[in-house]
Coordinates of C-alpha atoms in Angstrom, one line a residue:
M903 CA 21.7 69.8 -37.8
K904 CA 22.1 68.4 -41.3
V905 CA 21.1 71.0 -44.0
I906 CA 20.6 70.5 -47.7
A907 CA 19.8 73.0 -50.4
T908 CA 17.1 72.8 -53.1
L909 CA 16.5 74.7 -56.3
N910 CA 13.3 74.3 -58.2
A911 CA 14.2 74.6 -61.9
N912 CA 12.1 74.7 -65.1
L913 CA 13.9 75.3 -68.4
E914 CA 10.8 76.6 -70.2
Q915 CA 8.8 78.9 -67.9
T916 CA 9.3 80.6 -64.6
P917 CA 6.7 80.7 -61.7
I918 CA 6.1 84.4 -62.5
G919 CA 5.1 83.6 -66.0
T920 CA 8.2 84.7 -67.9
R921 CA 10.5 82.8 -70.2
S922 CA 13.1 80.7 -68.3
R923 CA 16.6 81.8 -68.7
L924 CA 18.2 79.0 -66.7
A925 CA 19.9 77.5 -69.8
D926 CA 21.1 81.0 -71.0
E927 CA 24.8 81.8 -70.6
L928 CA 25.8 84.6 -68.3
G929 CA 29.5 85.4 -68.0
G930 CA 30.6 82.2 -69.6
A931 CA 28.3 79.8 -67.6
T932 CA 24.6 79.0 -67.7
V933 CA 22.5 80.8 -65.1
L934 CA 21.5 77.5 -63.4
A935 CA 25.1 76.2 -63.2
R936 CA 26.3 79.5 -61.9
T937 CA 23.7 79.6 -59.1
V938 CA 24.4 76.0 -58.1
E939 CA 28.1 76.7 -57.9
R940 CA 27.4 79.6 -55.6
V941 CA 25.1 77.6 -53.4
S942 CA 27.7 74.7 -53.2
Q943 CA 30.1 77.1 -51.6
I944 CA 28.0 77.3 -48.4
P945 CA 30.1 75.3 -45.9
S946 CA 27.2 73.8 -43.9
V947 CA 25.2 72.6 -46.9
S948 CA 25.6 68.8 -47.2
G949 CA 24.2 68.5 -50.7
V950 CA 22.5 70.5 -53.5
Y951 CA 19.4 69.1 -55.1
V952 CA 17.8 70.5 -58.3
F953 CA 14.2 69.6 -59.1
C954 CA 13.2 69.6 -62.8
P955 CA 10.3 68.2 -64.9
A956 CA 10.9 64.7 -66.1
D957 CA 11.0 65.7 -69.7
Q958 CA 13.8 68.2 -69.0
L959 CA 16.0 65.7 -67.0
S960 CA 18.7 65.1 -69.7
Q961 CA 19.1 68.8 -70.5
C962 CA 19.2 69.8 -66.9
S963 CA 21.7 67.1 -66.0
A964 CA 23.9 68.2 -68.9
I965 CA 23.8 71.8 -67.6
L966 CA 24.8 70.6 -64.1
T967 CA 27.6 68.3 -65.2
G968 CA 30.6 68.9 -62.9
T969 CA 28.7 71.0 -60.3
G970 CA 28.2 68.1 -57.9
A971 CA 24.5 68.8 -57.7
T972 CA 21.9 66.0 -57.8
T973 CA 19.2 66.3 -60.4
C974 CA 15.7 65.2 -59.2
Q975 CA 13.1 64.7 -61.9
H976 CA 9.4 65.0 -61.1
S977 CA 6.0 64.8 -62.8
A978 CA 4.1 66.8 -60.2
G979 CA 3.3 69.8 -62.4
P980 CA 2.9 73.3 -60.9
P981 CA 1.7 73.5 -57.3
P982 CA -2.0 74.2 -56.7
W983 CA -1.1 77.7 -55.5
S984 CA 1.0 78.6 -58.5
N985 CA -1.6 80.8 -60.3
L986 CA -2.4 82.6 -57.1
V987 CA 1.2 83.3 -56.3
R988 CA 1.9 84.4 -59.9
A989 CA -0.9 87.0 -59.9
A990 CA -0.1 88.2 -56.4
R991 CA 3.7 88.6 -56.8
K992 CA 3.8 90.4 -60.1
W993 CA 3.1 93.7 -58.2
S994 CA 6.1 93.4 -55.8
L995 CA 8.8 91.6 -57.7
D996 CA 11.6 93.9 -56.4
G997 CA 10.9 93.0 -52.7
W998 CA 11.0 89.8 -50.7
R999 CA 7.5 90.5 -49.5
G1000 CA 4.7 92.9 -50.2
G1001 CA 2.8 90.5 -52.5
I1002 CA -1.0 90.7 -52.5
G1003 CA -2.4 88.6 -49.8
G1004 CA 0.9 88.3 -48.0
A1005 CA 2.7 86.5 -50.9
T1006 CA 6.5 86.5 -50.6
S1007 CA 9.4 85.8 -53.0
F1008 CA 9.9 82.5 -51.1
D1009 CA 6.5 81.3 -52.5
E1010 CA 7.7 81.7 -56.1
Y1011 CA 10.3 78.9 -56.4
T1012 CA 9.7 76.9 -53.2
D1013 CA 7.5 73.8 -53.8
V1014 CA 7.1 72.1 -50.5
R1015 CA 5.5 69.1 -52.1
L1016 CA 8.7 68.3 -54.0
I1017 CA 10.9 69.0 -51.0
A1018 CA 8.7 66.8 -48.8
G1019 CA 9.1 64.0 -51.4
L1020 CA 12.8 64.4 -51.4
L1021 CA 13.0 64.1 -47.6
E1022 CA 11.4 60.7 -47.8
T1023 CA 14.6 59.3 -49.3
T1024 CA 17.2 61.9 -48.3
E1025 CA 18.0 62.5 -44.7
A1026 CA 18.1 66.2 -43.6
D1027 CA 16.9 68.2 -40.6
A1028 CA 16.4 71.4 -42.6
V1029 CA 16.3 72.6 -46.2
L1030 CA 17.6 75.9 -47.6
S1031 CA 15.5 76.9 -50.6
I1032 CA 17.1 79.3 -53.2
P1033 CA 15.8 80.5 -56.5
P1034 CA 17.6 78.7 -59.4
G1035 CA 18.3 82.0 -61.1
A1036 CA 20.0 83.7 -58.0
V1037 CA 23.4 84.0 -59.7
L1038 CA 24.6 86.6 -57.2
F1039 CA 23.6 84.7 -54.1
D1040 CA 26.2 85.2 -51.4
P1041 CA 27.4 81.9 -49.8
T1042 CA 28.3 83.9 -46.7
L1043 CA 24.7 84.9 -46.4
G1044 CA 23.5 81.3 -46.8
Q1045 CA 25.8 80.2 -44.0
K1046 CA 24.5 83.1 -41.9
I1047 CA 21.0 81.8 -42.2
I1048 CA 22.0 78.3 -41.2
D1049 CA 24.0 79.5 -38.2
H1050 CA 21.1 81.7 -37.1
R1051 CA 18.8 78.7 -37.2
R1052 CA 21.2 76.7 -35.0
E1053 CA 21.5 79.6 -32.5
I1054 CA 17.8 80.1 -31.9
G1055 CA 17.3 76.4 -31.2
D1056 CA 13.7 75.6 -30.2
E1057 CA 12.5 79.2 -30.5
A1058 CA 11.6 78.7 -34.2
K1059 CA 11.7 76.1 -36.9
M1060 CA 12.8 78.3 -39.7
S1061 CA 15.2 81.1 -40.6
F1062 CA 15.2 83.8 -43.2
I1063 CA 16.8 87.0 -44.2
Q1064 CA 15.2 90.2 -45.4
G1065 CA 16.6 91.4 -48.7
P1066 CA 16.1 91.6 -52.4
P1067 CA 14.9 88.4 -54.2
G1068 CA 18.0 86.6 -55.3
L1069 CA 20.0 87.7 -52.3
T1070 CA 17.7 86.3 -49.7
A1071 CA 16.7 82.7 -48.9
V1072 CA 14.6 80.7 -46.5
L1073 CA 15.5 77.7 -44.3
L1074 CA 12.8 75.4 -43.2
D1075 CA 12.9 72.5 -40.7
A1076 CA 11.8 69.2 -42.2
D1077 CA 8.7 68.9 -40.1
V1078 CA 7.5 72.4 -41.2
I1079 CA 7.9 71.4 -44.8
K1080 CA 5.9 68.3 -44.2
E1081 CA 3.1 70.2 -42.5
L1082 CA 2.9 72.7 -45.3
A1083 CA 2.9 70.0 -47.9
D1084 CA 0.2 68.0 -46.1
K1085 CA -2.0 71.1 -46.0
S1086 CA -1.1 72.1 -49.6
L1087 CA 0.0 75.6 -48.5
P1088 CA 2.8 77.9 -49.8
I1089 CA 5.4 79.4 -47.5
G1090 CA 3.5 82.7 -47.5
A1091 CA 0.9 81.1 -45.2
I1092 CA 3.4 81.5 -42.4
F1093 CA 4.0 85.2 -43.1
G1094 CA 0.4 86.4 -43.8
Y1095 CA -1.7 88.4 -41.4
K1096 CA -4.7 86.5 -40.0
P1097 CA -7.3 88.6 -38.0
E1098 CA -8.6 85.5 -36.3
S1099 CA -5.2 84.6 -34.9
P1100 CA -3.0 87.7 -34.9
Q1101 CA 0.7 87.4 -34.3
K1102 CA 3.7 89.6 -34.4
D1103 CA 5.2 90.4 -37.8
M1104 CA 7.7 87.6 -38.6
I1105 CA 10.5 90.1 -39.0
F1106 CA 10.2 90.6 -35.2
E1107 CA 10.3 86.9 -34.4
P1108 CA 13.5 85.0 -33.6
C1109 CA 13.4 83.3 -37.0
C1110 CA 14.3 86.6 -38.8
C1111 CA 18.1 86.5 -39.1
P1112 CA 19.8 89.9 -38.5
T1113 CA 21.6 91.4 -41.4
S1114 CA 23.1 94.7 -42.5
A1115 CA 21.0 97.7 -43.4
D1116 CA 22.5 97.6 -46.9
V1117 CA 20.9 94.2 -47.5
R1118 CA 17.7 94.8 -45.4
F1119 CA 16.7 98.1 -47.0
A1120 CA 17.7 97.3 -50.6
T1121 CA 15.1 96.6 -53.3
G1122 CA 15.6 95.3 -56.8
R1123 CA 15.0 91.8 -58.2
L1124 CA 18.2 89.8 -58.7
V1125 CA 16.7 86.5 -60.0
A1126 CA 17.5 86.0 -63.6
D1127 CA 13.9 85.6 -64.8
S1128 CA 12.9 88.9 -66.4
D1129 CA 14.4 91.4 -68.8
R1130 CA 14.7 94.0 -66.1
A1131 CA 16.2 91.7 -63.5
V1132 CA 18.8 90.3 -66.0
A1133 CA 19.9 93.8 -67.0
R1134 CA 20.3 94.6 -63.3
I1135 CA 22.4 91.5 -62.7
Q1136 CA 24.6 92.4 -65.6
R1137 CA 25.1 95.9 -64.2
M1138 CA 26.2 94.3 -60.9
L1139 CA 28.7 92.0 -62.6
K1140 CA 30.2 94.9 -64.5
S1141 CA 30.8 96.7 -61.2
D1142 CA 33.2 94.0 -60.2
P1143 CA 36.6 95.6 -59.3
D1144 CA 38.5 93.2 -61.5
P1145 CA 36.3 92.5 -64.6
D1146 CA 39.1 90.9 -66.6
S1147 CA 40.0 88.4 -63.9
N1148 CA 39.8 84.7 -64.8
R1149 CA 38.0 84.1 -61.5
D1150 CA 34.2 83.9 -61.1
P1151 CA 33.1 87.5 -61.6
N1152 CA 30.7 87.1 -58.7
I1153 CA 33.4 86.4 -56.2
N1154 CA 34.0 90.0 -55.2
L1155 CA 30.4 90.9 -55.0
S1156 CA 29.2 90.6 -51.4
A1157 CA 25.6 90.9 -50.5
E1158 CA 26.4 94.2 -48.7
A1159 CA 28.1 95.6 -51.8
I1160 CA 25.2 94.6 -54.0
G1161 CA 22.7 96.1 -51.5
R1162 CA 24.6 99.4 -51.4
R1163 CA 24.6 99.5 -55.2
L1164 CA 20.8 98.8 -55.3
I1165 CA 20.1 101.6 -52.8
E1166 CA 22.1 104.0 -54.9
E1167 CA 20.3 103.1 -58.1
D1168 CA 16.9 103.4 -56.3
E1169 CA 17.8 106.9 -55.2
R1170 CA 19.3 108.1 -58.5
D1171 CA 18.7 106.2 -61.7
R1172 CA 15.6 106.1 -63.9
E1173 CA 14.3 102.9 -65.3
P1174 CA 15.0 102.5 -69.0
F1175 CA 11.3 101.9 -69.5
P1176 CA 8.5 102.5 -66.9
C1177 CA 7.9 99.6 -64.6
E1178 CA 4.2 100.5 -64.3
V1179 CA 2.0 102.3 -66.8
E1180 CA -1.4 103.6 -65.7
I1181 CA -4.0 104.3 -68.4
E1182 CA -7.1 106.4 -68.0
L1183 CA -9.6 104.8 -70.3
T1184 CA -12.3 107.3 -69.6
T1185 CA -13.2 110.2 -67.3
D1186 CA -16.8 108.9 -67.0
D1187 CA -17.4 107.8 -63.4
P1188 CA -20.5 106.7 -61.4
Y1189 CA -19.4 109.0 -58.5
P1190 CA -18.4 112.4 -60.0
S1191 CA -18.7 114.0 -56.5
N1192 CA -16.4 111.5 -54.8
V1193 CA -14.8 113.1 -51.7
L1194 CA -11.5 111.2 -51.8
R1195 CA -10.5 111.3 -55.5
P1196 CA -10.6 113.9 -58.2
R1197 CA -13.6 113.1 -60.4
G1198 CA -16.3 114.8 -62.4
P1199 CA -16.3 118.6 -62.2
R1200 CA -12.8 118.7 -60.8
L1201 CA -11.5 117.6 -64.2
P1202 CA -11.1 120.2 -66.9
G1203 CA -14.2 120.5 -69.1
Q1204 CA -15.9 117.5 -67.6
G1205 CA -19.7 117.8 -68.0
Q1206 CA -19.4 120.6 -70.5
G1207 CA -18.7 118.5 -73.6
Q1208 CA -15.0 119.4 -73.4
G1209 CA -13.6 116.6 -71.2
R1210 CA -11.0 114.0 -72.1
G1211 CA -13.7 111.6 -73.1
A1212 CA -12.8 107.9 -73.8
M1213 CA -9.5 106.7 -75.1
S1214 CA -9.5 105.5 -78.7
V1215 CA -9.0 101.8 -79.4
E1216 CA -6.2 102.8 -81.8
S1217 CA -4.3 104.4 -79.0
I1218 CA -4.8 101.4 -76.7
R1219 CA -3.5 99.1 -79.4
K1220 CA -0.4 101.1 -79.9
I1221 CA 0.3 101.2 -76.1
A1222 CA -0.5 97.4 -75.9
T1223 CA 2.1 96.6 -78.6
E1224 CA 4.8 98.5 -76.8
L1225 CA 4.0 97.1 -73.3
S1226 CA 3.7 93.5 -74.6
A1227 CA 7.2 93.6 -76.1
R1228 CA 8.6 93.7 -72.5
D1229 CA 8.2 90.8 -70.2
D1230 CA 7.8 92.5 -66.8
V1231 CA 5.8 95.8 -67.3
L1232 CA 2.7 96.3 -65.2
C1233 CA -0.4 98.0 -66.6
V1234 CA -3.2 99.6 -64.5
L1235 CA -6.5 100.6 -66.1
G1236 CA -7.5 103.5 -63.8
G1237 CA -6.9 107.2 -64.0
F1238 CA -9.6 109.7 -63.0
G1239 CA -12.6 107.8 -64.2
D1240 CA -14.0 104.2 -64.0
P1241 CA -12.5 102.0 -66.8
L1242 CA -15.5 99.7 -66.7
R1243 CA -17.4 102.5 -68.3
H1244 CA -15.4 102.5 -71.5
P1245 CA -17.9 101.5 -74.3
Q1246 CA -15.3 99.2 -75.9
L1247 CA -13.9 97.5 -72.8
S1248 CA -13.9 94.1 -74.4
V1249 CA -11.8 95.2 -77.4
I1250 CA -9.4 97.0 -75.1
L1251 CA -8.9 94.0 -72.8
D1252 CA -8.3 91.8 -75.9
A1253 CA -5.6 94.2 -77.1
L1254 CA -3.8 94.2 -73.7
R1255 CA -4.3 90.5 -72.8
P1256 CA -5.7 88.5 -75.7
R1257 CA -8.4 86.0 -74.9
E1258 CA -6.4 83.4 -76.9
P1259 CA -2.8 84.3 -76.4
S1260 CA -0.3 83.2 -79.0
A1261 CA 3.5 82.7 -79.1
S1262 CA 3.9 86.1 -80.7
C1263 CA 1.4 88.0 -78.4
G1264 CA 0.8 86.8 -74.9
G1265 CA -0.2 90.3 -73.7
V1266 CA 1.1 92.6 -71.0
F1267 CA 2.9 91.0 -68.1
G1268 CA 0.7 92.4 -65.3
L1269 CA -2.9 93.7 -65.7
A1270 CA -5.0 95.4 -63.1
V1271 CA -8.3 97.3 -63.2
R1272 CA -9.1 100.0 -60.6
T1273 CA -12.9 100.5 -60.2
S1274 CA -15.7 101.3 -57.9
A1275 CA -17.3 98.0 -59.2
V1276 CA -20.7 99.7 -59.6
D1277 CA -20.7 98.5 -63.2
L1278 CA -19.4 94.9 -62.4
T1279 CA -22.1 93.1 -64.4
T1280 CA -22.2 89.4 -65.2
D1281 CA -20.8 90.2 -68.7
V1282 CA -18.0 92.3 -67.3
I1283 CA -17.1 89.5 -64.8
D1284 CA -16.8 87.1 -67.7
L1285 CA -14.6 89.6 -69.6
L1286 CA -12.2 90.0 -66.6
I1287 CA -11.8 86.2 -66.3
D1288 CA -11.6 85.6 -70.0
H1289 CA -8.7 88.0 -70.3
R1290 CA -7.0 86.8 -67.2
V1291 CA -6.9 90.2 -65.5
D1292 CA -4.7 89.8 -62.5
I1293 CA -6.1 92.3 -60.1
L1294 CA -9.5 94.0 -59.5
N1295 CA -8.8 96.9 -57.2
V1296 CA -12.1 98.0 -55.8
T1297 CA -12.3 101.5 -54.2
L1298 CA -14.8 101.1 -51.4
D1299 CA -13.4 103.4 -48.6
A1300 CA -16.1 102.4 -46.1
W1301 CA -17.5 99.5 -44.1
T1302 CA -21.0 100.9 -43.5
S1303 CA -23.6 102.1 -46.0
E1304 CA -23.7 105.5 -44.4
T1305 CA -20.0 106.2 -44.7
Y1306 CA -20.0 104.7 -48.2
Q1307 CA -22.5 107.3 -49.3
A1308 CA -20.7 110.1 -47.6
M1309 CA -17.4 109.2 -49.3
Q1310 CA -18.7 108.3 -52.8
S1311 CA -21.6 110.7 -53.4
P1312 CA -22.3 113.2 -50.6
D1313 CA -24.4 115.4 -52.9
G1314 CA -26.8 112.8 -54.2
E1315 CA -27.9 109.2 -54.6
V1316 CA -25.3 106.4 -54.7
A1317 CA -25.1 104.7 -58.1
A1318 CA -25.2 101.4 -56.3
S1319 CA -25.5 100.6 -52.6
L1320 CA -22.6 99.1 -50.7
E1321 CA -24.5 95.9 -50.3
A1322 CA -25.1 95.7 -54.1
V1323 CA -21.4 96.1 -54.7
R1324 CA -20.6 93.4 -52.2
E1325 CA -23.2 91.2 -54.0
S1326 CA -21.4 91.8 -57.3
L1327 CA -18.1 90.8 -55.7
D1328 CA -19.8 87.6 -54.4
R1329 CA -21.0 86.9 -58.0
L1330 CA -17.4 87.3 -59.2
A1331 CA -16.1 84.9 -56.5
A1332 CA -18.8 82.3 -57.4
T1333 CA -18.0 82.7 -61.2
K1334 CA -14.3 82.3 -60.5
A1335 CA -15.0 79.1 -58.5
D1336 CA -17.2 77.7 -61.3
R1337 CA -14.6 78.4 -63.9
Q1338 CA -11.7 77.3 -61.6
S1339 CA -9.9 80.7 -62.0
V1340 CA -8.0 82.4 -59.2
S1341 CA -7.9 85.7 -61.0
P1342 CA -8.8 88.4 -60.9
L1343 CA -7.7 88.8 -57.3
V1344 CA -10.1 91.3 -55.6
V1345 CA -8.3 94.0 -53.6
P1346 CA -10.8 96.1 -51.6
E1347 CA -9.3 99.6 -51.0
F1348 CA -9.8 102.0 -48.2
C1349 CA -8.5 105.5 -48.6
K1350 CA -7.8 106.7 -45.0
S1351 CA -9.1 110.1 -44.2
R1352 CA -10.4 112.1 -41.3
D1353 CA -14.0 111.4 -42.4
N1354 CA -13.8 107.5 -42.5
I1355 CA -10.9 106.6 -40.2
H1356 CA -13.4 105.3 -37.6
E1357 CA -14.1 102.4 -39.9
M1358 CA -10.6 101.5 -41.0
D1359 CA -9.9 98.6 -38.6
E1360 CA -13.3 97.0 -39.2
F1361 CA -12.8 97.4 -43.0
F1362 CA -9.4 95.8 -42.9
D1363 CA -10.2 92.9 -40.7
G1364 CA -13.5 92.3 -42.3
W1365 CA -12.1 92.0 -45.8
M1366 CA -9.1 90.0 -44.6
V1367 CA -11.5 87.4 -43.1
R1368 CA -13.7 87.5 -46.3
L1369 CA -11.0 87.5 -49.0
G1370 CA -7.6 87.4 -47.3
I1371 CA -6.8 90.7 -49.0
A1372 CA -7.4 94.4 -48.2
S1373 CA -5.5 97.6 -48.9
I1374 CA -5.3 100.8 -46.8
T1375 CA -4.0 103.8 -48.6
G1376 CA -3.3 107.3 -47.4
F1377 CA -5.3 110.3 -48.5
N1378 CA -3.7 112.2 -51.4
H1379 CA -4.5 115.9 -51.7
F1380 CA -2.9 116.0 -55.1
G1381 CA -0.5 118.8 -54.3
G1382 CA -3.0 120.9 -52.4
R1383 CA -5.6 120.8 -55.2
L1384 CA -8.1 118.8 -53.0
P1385 CA -9.1 119.8 -49.5
N1386 CA -6.6 118.0 -47.2
L1387 CA -8.4 115.3 -45.3
S1388 CA -5.2 113.5 -44.3
V1389 CA -5.2 111.9 -40.8
I1390 CA -1.5 112.6 -40.7
N1391 CA 1.2 113.6 -43.1
M1392 CA 3.2 110.4 -43.8
A1393 CA 5.9 112.1 -45.9
P1394 CA 9.4 111.9 -44.3
A1395 CA 10.9 115.0 -42.9
A1396 CA 13.8 115.1 -45.4
R1397 CA 12.9 115.1 -49.1
T1398 CA 14.5 112.6 -51.4
P1399 CA 14.2 112.2 -55.2
C1400 CA 10.8 111.2 -56.3
R1401 CA 10.6 107.5 -57.2
R1402 CA 7.4 107.8 -59.3
V1403 CA 8.8 110.1 -61.9
R1404 CA 11.6 107.5 -62.5
S1405 CA 9.5 104.4 -62.6
R1406 CA 5.9 105.1 -63.5
A1407 CA 4.1 106.5 -66.5
F1408 CA 0.6 107.9 -66.7
I1409 CA -1.5 108.3 -69.8
L1410 CA -4.6 110.4 -70.0
A1411 CA -7.7 109.3 -71.9
D1412 CA -6.9 111.7 -74.7
G1413 CA -3.5 110.1 -75.2
R1414 CA -1.4 112.7 -73.5
V1415 CA 1.4 111.5 -71.1
T1416 CA 1.7 113.5 -68.0
L1417 CA 4.6 114.2 -65.7
C1418 CA 3.1 111.9 -63.1
D1419 CA -0.2 110.5 -61.8
Q1420 CA -0.8 113.6 -59.6
D1421 CA -1.6 115.7 -62.7
F1422 CA -5.4 115.0 -63.0
E1423 CA -5.9 118.3 -64.8
G1424 CA -3.3 117.5 -67.5
K1425 CA -1.3 120.7 -67.1
Y1426 CA 2.1 119.0 -67.1
T1427 CA 2.1 116.9 -70.2
V1428 CA 5.3 115.6 -71.7
G1429 CA 4.1 114.1 -74.9
S1430 CA 1.3 112.3 -76.7
I1431 CA 1.1 108.6 -77.3
D1432 CA -0.6 109.4 -80.6
Q1433 CA 2.5 111.3 -81.8
A1434 CA 5.4 109.3 -80.3
S1435 CA 6.2 106.0 -78.7
L1436 CA 6.1 105.7 -74.9
A1437 CA 9.7 104.8 -74.9
D1438 CA 10.7 108.0 -76.7
I1439 CA 8.5 110.1 -74.4
W1440 CA 9.9 108.4 -71.3
A1441 CA 13.5 109.2 -72.4
G1442 CA 12.6 112.7 -73.6
D1443 CA 14.0 116.0 -72.5
E1444 CA 11.0 117.1 -70.4
L1445 CA 10.9 114.1 -68.2
S1446 CA 14.7 114.0 -68.0
R1447 CA 14.8 117.6 -66.8
A1448 CA 12.2 116.9 -64.1
R1449 CA 14.1 113.8 -62.9
D1450 CA 17.4 115.6 -62.9
A1451 CA 15.9 118.4 -60.8
H1452 CA 14.7 115.8 -58.2
V1453 CA 18.0 114.0 -58.1
S1454 CA 20.1 117.2 -57.7
G1455 CA 17.7 118.7 -55.2
S1456 CA 17.2 121.7 -57.5
V1457 CA 14.7 124.4 -56.5
D1458 CA 13.7 124.4 -60.2
L1459 CA 11.2 121.6 -59.7
P1460 CA 8.0 121.7 -61.6
A1461 CA 5.3 123.5 -59.6
I1462 CA 3.2 120.4 -59.2
C1463 CA 6.2 118.6 -57.5
G1464 CA 6.9 121.3 -54.9
S1465 CA 3.5 120.9 -53.2
C1466 CA 3.3 117.1 -53.6
D1467 CA 3.5 114.8 -50.6
E1468 CA 3.5 111.5 -52.6
W1469 CA 7.2 111.6 -53.7
H1470 CA 8.3 109.0 -51.2
R1471 CA 5.8 106.3 -52.3
P1472 CA 6.9 103.5 -54.7

């Protein structure tokens, strides 16, 4: 079996929408050249081919001088699924899969159209696709993927390894590449769940190459295409046992060693800035008596003229400036009210994601809105598309009208029937089609509880058929402050340090930053966005003490943490 390797390079922009760093130097060599050198060390790879846009050919060729790689220019432009993959993958960059709609890290840099064109002039039985910024890719791992494909023979026509993006790769047979290219499909089409033709998870199929637990269970992006990922790669390089050696500083970093380091970081270290920031725009909500989420009278002062009200535009602008300065921070408009009910939603969206982005202000990296969609009017639909909102997370929690009313408004009339909400989502889909926009991706959500569990399967399969996307979440009793309607407690038996307090920030509508998103009452605030920057609050003493208590296993945890079951969730 003849195997070649391909890397899809662009020296200006990455598939996830960030600035390309392929021409940047890292440890004395450019990112692209370093990656190619690593891939070239795989014994069974017969040749390395680097795709680049035609207008970047000379620069790309200069970068690759002496590497032995072949540069292949193209004028194909981005693949037709590029915007879909970009919006879907933003929310799971640290894992090889988990993207909305089944998107995987393999979808980001693998353009089967280009590979199929190459195979018309270059003989190969299979192609190993690797991100061009995977500077820590282990040649041993690459060889293992190829050997596994040879071992399984006719059982499968591909091979892949589970692991963090940048450590993992996928090998596809030539006829699979041609089939995907002919159908204009990304690789994720192979991995996604299809209710009409269910199959085993691909990790249980012969094509999944066995690897060590250190690689399989590690998370953390190692593709040099964002600020956070580059900083992580630099930390890995500094951990080399011989940093002053004249050899390639990657050479002593096996995939297993990197995986162990990632697992240790995940269990211990805080992010220098939150990966995700949730903002409560308002506590106004069409369903104040919602059974599954704290709303209305459960919030302090709500309905008595003493609630948190609506966030000021000045506060939002301050937050937006700080988030936009980083190229990989996710922003969720949610909290304990419906963001679509903020009276200045248009101004807020323009602050976070300008309608007309400029070189100096393109807006936040990822933007999602969590809503019941009761207020999803035609004007709001236009706003969401105009401001390129990535995700519209719709909290439905039911498949039938009867259960919808029981979950959303057991004490009164529903603000909008389930059928009316579905019609609004249909209007959104039609408007997106008319405007040739893939975003916002609609993610219907079902919060699993004892009162609606009977509709969960129908909900999931129904929306998967309809949209190809659905989300099932576990019931959250918010540390015992809501009646516990959980079907089963999903928290592991042994407690580990909370991930959320080390990676996510939550801002209430009055500008206060809470310890975490479990604090709907605002009792555990650690600062105010109106008095300090989010970066300073994030690095402040109060959050630091809480994180240290989690990591050390101290009994001196904040009271809200001791009764929480959500500590294990990302």
